[in-house]
Amino acid sequence: YGRTLYMFCAADSPYDLPVYPRLFRASRHDSVSWICGYRELRHWFPDWKVGEAILDSAHDALPIYTLLEHDDVSAIIDLNLRRSGKLVYNDMEIGSDGVPVCPIGRKMIGWGKCPGRQRVKWRCPAKVGKWECPHPCSPSEYGRTFYTSTSDNPRLFPRVRRDSKEWKQRYALRTGVERCIKRQKVDYKLEASEGRSSRHWNIRVYLIAMCQHADAWLEEARKANLPSLDEWFASQLAA
């Protein structure tokens, strides 16, 4: 009926638990839905500490990165290369993984972060690898250096480098939201309802979300060999 379910999910939850379900018009772009839902989430739960936002390439927009940086949230967002075209920063081409590419097309070598300046240093691949460059771009014996900073461009240079193992591990957690929605739509038969109103769908979505959390509580009680949820809640309060 012209609606779409947009789900904010706890990426670090072993049960792919929903945090803030929201129904929007189906015609609205995902990036706009995220901004609206995110601001609502921060309004209703101002004490929550959000560490990072893990989003797909539909959310690859500079205002989203800027908003997350303002809130001190790490952005784990895949680049949308179809929209970006060629990535250039300070006359240096940047690869899809956020690594600067030297004039002969070789990736520069990461040389660590500069202490206190929150920027990453990159060095000439020829000087680091000790091979002769056919077209040197710097007369220095040290080779050309290049610096990137999240504050200058959070989209191209997020806090976690896109070419790192940590990035791949963090981004893989995004699939949790797909499992969360699958559980609502398939296991709890969300779409089987014949309701038409927004109120009906919101109530149904939230009731299912409550059931997902209750399932997690029961599983935790089972793991702890506790016969009832009351005892599990008591153990959590004691901790």
mmCIF file of C-alpha atoms in Angstrom:
data_model
loop_
_atom_site.group_PDB
_atom_site.id
_atom_site.type_symbol
_atom_site.label_atom_id
_atom_site.label_comp_id
_atom_site.label_asym_id
_atom_site.label_seq_id
_atom_site.Cartn_x
_atom_site.Cartn_y
_atom_site.Cartn_z
ATOM 1 C CA TYR A 1 0.000 0.000 0.000
ATOM 2 C CA GLY A 2 2.779 2.419 -0.893
ATOM 3 C CA ARG A 3 4.796 1.927 2.293
ATOM 4 C CA THR A 4 8.214 0.484 2.976
ATOM 5 C CA LEU A 5 9.739 -0.752 6.228
ATOM 6 C CA TYR A 6 13.014 0.906 7.182
ATOM 7 C CA MET A 7 14.760 -0.868 10.040
ATOM 8 C CA PHE A 8 17.467 0.352 12.412
ATOM 9 C CA CYS A 9 19.138 -2.747 13.809
ATOM 10 C CA ALA A 10 21.785 -3.430 16.484
ATOM 11 C CA ALA A 11 24.806 -4.538 14.441
ATOM 12 C CA ASP A 12 26.551 -6.006 17.487
ATOM 13 C CA SER A 13 23.553 -8.108 18.513
ATOM 14 C CA PRO A 14 23.951 -11.895 18.110
ATOM 15 C CA TYR A 15 20.195 -12.042 17.507
ATOM 16 C CA ASP A 16 19.971 -9.254 14.867
ATOM 17 C CA LEU A 17 17.606 -7.326 17.120
ATOM 18 C CA PRO A 18 15.537 -4.389 15.825
ATOM 19 C CA VAL A 19 16.181 -1.048 17.505
ATOM 20 C CA TYR A 20 13.889 1.398 15.719
ATOM 21 C CA PRO A 21 11.444 0.226 13.005
ATOM 22 C CA ARG A 22 9.958 2.956 10.834
ATOM 23 C CA LEU A 23 7.422 2.940 8.003
ATOM 24 C CA PHE A 24 7.992 5.464 5.215
ATOM 25 C CA ARG A 25 6.494 6.121 1.799
ATOM 26 C CA ALA A 26 7.869 3.604 -0.675
ATOM 27 C CA SER A 27 8.713 6.428 -3.089
ATOM 28 C CA ARG A 28 11.184 7.960 -0.642
ATOM 29 C CA HIS A 29 14.864 7.230 -1.248
ATOM 30 C CA ASP A 30 16.682 5.140 1.377
ATOM 31 C CA SER A 31 19.137 7.951 2.143
ATOM 32 C CA VAL A 32 16.268 10.338 2.980
ATOM 33 C CA SER A 33 14.534 7.674 5.082
ATOM 34 C CA TRP A 34 17.765 7.110 6.988
ATOM 35 C CA ILE A 35 18.217 10.809 7.816
ATOM 36 C CA CYS A 36 14.599 11.149 9.013
ATOM 37 C CA GLY A 37 14.717 7.933 11.026
ATOM 38 C CA TYR A 38 18.144 8.685 12.492
ATOM 39 C CA ARG A 39 17.128 12.115 13.750
ATOM 40 C CA GLU A 40 13.977 10.611 15.293
ATOM 41 C CA LEU A 41 16.053 7.898 16.953
ATOM 42 C CA ARG A 42 18.447 10.451 18.455
ATOM 43 C CA HIS A 43 15.494 12.583 19.597
ATOM 44 C CA TRP A 44 13.648 9.773 21.387
ATOM 45 C CA PHE A 45 16.791 8.151 22.833
ATOM 46 C CA PRO A 46 19.256 11.020 23.464
ATOM 47 C CA ASP A 47 21.235 9.020 26.044
ATOM 48 C CA TRP A 48 22.087 6.218 23.654
ATOM 49 C CA LYS A 49 25.699 6.099 22.518
ATOM 50 C CA VAL A 50 25.911 5.257 18.820
ATOM 51 C CA GLY A 51 29.391 4.061 17.906
ATOM 52 C CA GLU A 52 29.068 3.575 14.163
ATOM 53 C CA ALA A 53 26.568 3.482 11.317
ATOM 54 C CA ILE A 54 26.923 0.576 8.860
ATOM 55 C CA LEU A 55 25.085 1.397 5.629
ATOM 56 C CA ASP A 56 25.035 0.245 2.007
ATOM 57 C CA SER A 57 25.955 2.338 -1.043
ATOM 58 C CA ALA A 58 22.433 3.825 -1.313
ATOM 59 C CA HIS A 59 23.455 6.006 1.647
ATOM 60 C CA ASP A 60 26.701 7.211 0.053
ATOM 61 C CA ALA A 61 26.011 10.939 0.337
ATOM 62 C CA LEU A 62 28.328 13.566 1.820
ATOM 63 C CA PRO A 63 25.615 15.120 4.071
ATOM 64 C CA ILE A 64 25.184 11.739 5.810
ATOM 65 C CA TYR A 65 28.921 11.504 6.492
ATOM 66 C CA THR A 66 28.944 15.109 7.742
ATOM 67 C CA LEU A 67 25.992 14.445 10.051
ATOM 68 C CA LEU A 68 27.670 11.348 11.499
ATOM 69 C CA GLU A 69 30.948 13.202 12.057
ATOM 70 C CA HIS A 70 29.026 15.956 13.849
ATOM 71 C CA ASP A 71 27.591 13.297 16.186
ATOM 72 C CA ASP A 72 30.995 11.601 16.615
ATOM 73 C CA VAL A 73 29.772 8.436 14.873
ATOM 74 C CA SER A 74 32.060 6.356 12.662
ATOM 75 C CA ALA A 75 30.677 5.933 9.126
ATOM 76 C CA ILE A 76 30.960 2.454 7.602
ATOM 77 C CA ILE A 77 29.358 3.176 4.214
ATOM 78 C CA ASP A 78 30.097 1.509 0.895
ATOM 79 C CA LEU A 79 30.958 3.857 -2.003
ATOM 80 C CA ASN A 80 28.492 4.194 -4.860
ATOM 81 C CA LEU A 81 30.935 4.302 -7.768
ATOM 82 C CA ARG A 82 28.194 4.653 -10.390
ATOM 83 C CA ARG A 83 27.337 8.048 -8.955
ATOM 84 C CA SER A 84 30.854 9.111 -8.003
ATOM 85 C CA GLY A 85 32.696 8.834 -11.302
ATOM 86 C CA LYS A 86 36.417 9.452 -10.949
ATOM 87 C CA LEU A 87 37.448 10.215 -7.364
ATOM 88 C CA VAL A 88 39.962 13.060 -7.090
ATOM 89 C CA TYR A 89 41.261 14.799 -3.967
ATOM 90 C CA ASN A 90 43.887 17.577 -4.050
ATOM 91 C CA ASP A 91 44.786 16.607 -7.652
ATOM 92 C CA MET A 92 45.402 13.003 -6.570
ATOM 93 C CA GLU A 93 43.234 10.166 -7.864
ATOM 94 C CA ILE A 94 41.641 8.107 -5.090
ATOM 95 C CA GLY A 95 40.767 4.428 -5.518
ATOM 96 C CA SER A 96 37.409 2.942 -4.566
ATOM 97 C CA ASP A 97 39.035 1.653 -1.360
ATOM 98 C CA GLY A 98 40.118 5.160 -0.339
ATOM 99 C CA VAL A 99 43.798 4.631 -1.215
ATOM 100 C CA PRO A 100 45.573 7.411 -3.185
ATOM 101 C CA VAL A 101 46.862 6.329 -6.614
ATOM 102 C CA CYS A 102 50.117 7.824 -7.905
ATOM 103 C CA PRO A 103 50.416 9.285 -11.464
ATOM 104 C CA ILE A 104 51.613 5.953 -12.947
ATOM 105 C CA GLY A 105 48.577 4.115 -11.529
ATOM 106 C CA ARG A 106 50.194 2.400 -8.537
ATOM 107 C CA LYS A 107 48.616 2.496 -5.084
ATOM 108 C CA MET A 108 50.529 4.545 -2.545
ATOM 109 C CA ILE A 109 51.673 2.853 0.640
ATOM 110 C CA GLY A 110 50.025 3.662 3.970
ATOM 111 C CA TRP A 111 52.626 4.923 6.437
ATOM 112 C CA GLY A 112 50.560 5.234 9.595
ATOM 113 C CA LYS A 113 48.711 8.078 11.283
ATOM 114 C CA CYS A 114 50.306 11.380 12.214
ATOM 115 C CA PRO A 115 50.228 11.710 16.023
ATOM 116 C CA GLY A 116 47.834 14.410 17.193
ATOM 117 C CA ARG A 117 46.838 15.517 13.685
ATOM 118 C CA GLN A 118 44.239 12.839 12.835
ATOM 119 C CA ARG A 119 45.511 12.296 9.321
ATOM 120 C CA VAL A 120 47.009 9.349 7.429
ATOM 121 C CA LYS A 121 50.375 9.525 5.706
ATOM 122 C CA TRP A 122 50.997 7.824 2.338
ATOM 123 C CA ARG A 123 54.347 7.268 0.629
ATOM 124 C CA CYS A 124 55.595 6.646 -2.891
ATOM 125 C CA PRO A 125 55.299 2.904 -3.719
ATOM 126 C CA ALA A 126 58.606 2.972 -5.635
ATOM 127 C CA LYS A 127 60.609 4.363 -2.706
ATOM 128 C CA VAL A 128 59.020 1.997 -0.225
ATOM 129 C CA GLY A 129 59.347 -1.031 -2.514
ATOM 130 C CA LYS A 130 62.859 0.030 -3.628
ATOM 131 C CA TRP A 131 62.197 -0.137 -7.360
ATOM 132 C CA GLU A 132 62.803 2.494 -10.014
ATOM 133 C CA CYS A 133 59.825 4.561 -11.099
ATOM 134 C CA PRO A 134 59.731 5.307 -14.854
ATOM 135 C CA HIS A 135 58.171 8.725 -14.222
ATOM 136 C CA PRO A 136 59.181 10.081 -10.776
ATOM 137 C CA CYS A 137 56.825 12.787 -9.505
ATOM 138 C CA SER A 138 59.158 14.045 -6.763
ATOM 139 C CA PRO A 139 62.925 14.735 -6.731
ATOM 140 C CA SER A 140 63.126 13.850 -3.028
ATOM 141 C CA GLU A 141 65.083 10.778 -1.971
ATOM 142 C CA TYR A 142 62.243 10.020 0.440
ATOM 143 C CA GLY A 143 59.746 10.048 -2.393
ATOM 144 C CA ARG A 144 56.421 11.800 -2.704
ATOM 145 C CA THR A 145 54.192 11.885 0.363
ATOM 146 C CA PHE A 146 50.461 12.509 0.528
ATOM 147 C CA TYR A 147 48.137 13.084 3.461
ATOM 148 C CA THR A 148 44.452 12.302 3.876
ATOM 149 C CA SER A 149 42.173 13.379 6.703
ATOM 150 C CA THR A 150 38.653 12.379 7.735
ATOM 151 C CA SER A 151 37.873 15.979 8.712
ATOM 152 C CA ASP A 152 38.705 17.177 5.176
ATOM 153 C CA ASN A 153 36.527 14.603 3.407
ATOM 154 C CA PRO A 154 34.742 12.025 5.597
ATOM 155 C CA ARG A 155 33.266 10.361 2.512
ATOM 156 C CA LEU A 156 36.552 9.490 0.816
ATOM 157 C CA PHE A 157 38.529 8.997 4.022
ATOM 158 C CA PRO A 158 36.341 7.493 6.784
ATOM 159 C CA ARG A 159 37.752 6.756 10.217
ATOM 160 C CA VAL A 160 38.177 3.089 9.297
ATOM 161 C CA ARG A 161 40.112 2.717 6.041
ATOM 162 C CA ARG A 162 38.156 0.958 3.311
ATOM 163 C CA ASP A 163 41.195 -1.094 2.301
ATOM 164 C CA SER A 164 41.620 -2.535 5.812
ATOM 165 C CA LYS A 165 40.643 -5.885 7.274
ATOM 166 C CA GLU A 166 38.759 -4.069 10.024
ATOM 167 C CA TRP A 167 36.546 -2.377 7.419
ATOM 168 C CA LYS A 168 35.581 -5.712 5.860
ATOM 169 C CA GLN A 169 34.789 -7.192 9.265
ATOM 170 C CA ARG A 170 32.656 -4.225 10.305
ATOM 171 C CA TYR A 171 30.810 -3.912 6.990
ATOM 172 C CA ALA A 172 29.943 -7.620 7.019
ATOM 173 C CA LEU A 173 27.756 -6.934 10.085
ATOM 174 C CA ARG A 174 25.340 -4.954 7.881
ATOM 175 C CA THR A 175 23.706 -8.202 6.766
ATOM 176 C CA GLY A 176 22.177 -8.451 10.251
ATOM 177 C CA VAL A 177 19.467 -5.981 9.259
ATOM 178 C CA GLU A 178 18.503 -8.206 6.316
ATOM 179 C CA ARG A 179 18.099 -11.169 8.670
ATOM 180 C CA CYS A 180 16.082 -9.009 11.062
ATOM 181 C CA ILE A 181 13.650 -7.962 8.311
ATOM 182 C CA LYS A 182 13.465 -11.542 7.000
ATOM 183 C CA ARG A 183 12.458 -12.691 10.469
ATOM 184 C CA GLN A 184 9.659 -10.130 10.520
ATOM 185 C CA LYS A 185 8.405 -10.751 6.983
ATOM 186 C CA VAL A 186 8.820 -14.527 6.766
ATOM 187 C CA ASP A 187 8.923 -16.044 10.263
ATOM 188 C CA TYR A 188 6.325 -13.713 11.774
ATOM 189 C CA LYS A 189 4.373 -13.334 8.504
ATOM 190 C CA LEU A 190 4.293 -9.547 8.562
ATOM 191 C CA GLU A 191 2.923 -9.256 5.023
ATOM 192 C CA ALA A 192 0.122 -11.763 5.646
ATOM 193 C CA SER A 193 -1.947 -9.054 7.296
ATOM 194 C CA GLU A 194 -4.882 -7.593 5.377
ATOM 195 C CA GLY A 195 -4.679 -4.251 7.140
ATOM 196 C CA ARG A 196 -4.448 -1.069 5.093
ATOM 197 C CA SER A 197 -3.920 1.789 7.543
ATOM 198 C CA SER A 198 -0.531 3.096 8.682
ATOM 199 C CA ARG A 199 -1.636 2.651 12.302
ATOM 200 C CA HIS A 200 -2.328 -1.039 11.706
ATOM 201 C CA TRP A 201 1.079 -1.651 10.099
ATOM 202 C CA ASN A 202 2.968 0.270 12.777
ATOM 203 C CA ILE A 203 1.298 -1.691 15.571
ATOM 204 C CA ARG A 204 1.989 -4.976 13.801
ATOM 205 C CA VAL A 205 5.667 -4.124 13.176
ATOM 206 C CA TYR A 206 6.248 -3.097 16.788
ATOM 207 C CA LEU A 207 4.509 -6.161 18.211
ATOM 208 C CA ILE A 208 6.712 -8.379 16.064
ATOM 209 C CA ALA A 209 9.803 -6.431 17.184
ATOM 210 C CA MET A 210 8.803 -7.073 20.816
ATOM 211 C CA CYS A 211 8.508 -10.777 20.037
ATOM 212 C CA GLN A 212 12.027 -10.733 18.543
ATOM 213 C CA HIS A 213 13.401 -9.298 21.782
ATOM 214 C CA ALA A 214 11.417 -11.797 23.840
ATOM 215 C CA ASP A 215 12.889 -14.611 21.736
ATOM 216 C CA ALA A 216 16.369 -13.313 22.546
ATOM 217 C CA TRP A 217 15.597 -13.188 26.280
ATOM 218 C CA LEU A 218 14.373 -16.777 26.203
ATOM 219 C CA GLU A 219 17.491 -17.908 24.365
ATOM 220 C CA GLU A 220 19.750 -16.157 26.879
ATOM 221 C CA ALA A 221 17.848 -17.783 29.762
ATOM 222 C CA ARG A 222 18.243 -21.176 28.088
ATOM 223 C CA LYS A 223 22.007 -20.666 27.677
ATOM 224 C CA ALA A 224 22.275 -19.779 31.361
ATOM 225 C CA ASN A 225 20.276 -22.913 32.307
ATOM 226 C CA LEU A 226 17.647 -20.779 34.040
ATOM 227 C CA PRO A 227 14.115 -22.240 34.158
ATOM 228 C CA SER A 228 12.323 -18.904 33.763
ATOM 229 C CA LEU A 229 12.735 -15.397 32.396
ATOM 230 C CA ASP A 230 12.172 -13.975 35.879
ATOM 231 C CA GLU A 231 15.372 -15.603 37.085
ATOM 232 C CA TRP A 232 17.247 -14.400 34.009
ATOM 233 C CA PHE A 233 16.088 -10.799 34.581
ATOM 234 C CA ALA A 234 17.108 -11.085 38.231
ATOM 235 C CA SER A 235 20.593 -12.268 37.219
ATOM 236 C CA GLN A 236 20.939 -9.348 34.787
ATOM 237 C CA LEU A 237 19.914 -6.805 37.424
ATOM 238 C CA ALA A 238 22.365 -8.337 39.903
ATOM 239 C CA ALA A 239 25.184 -8.035 37.359
#
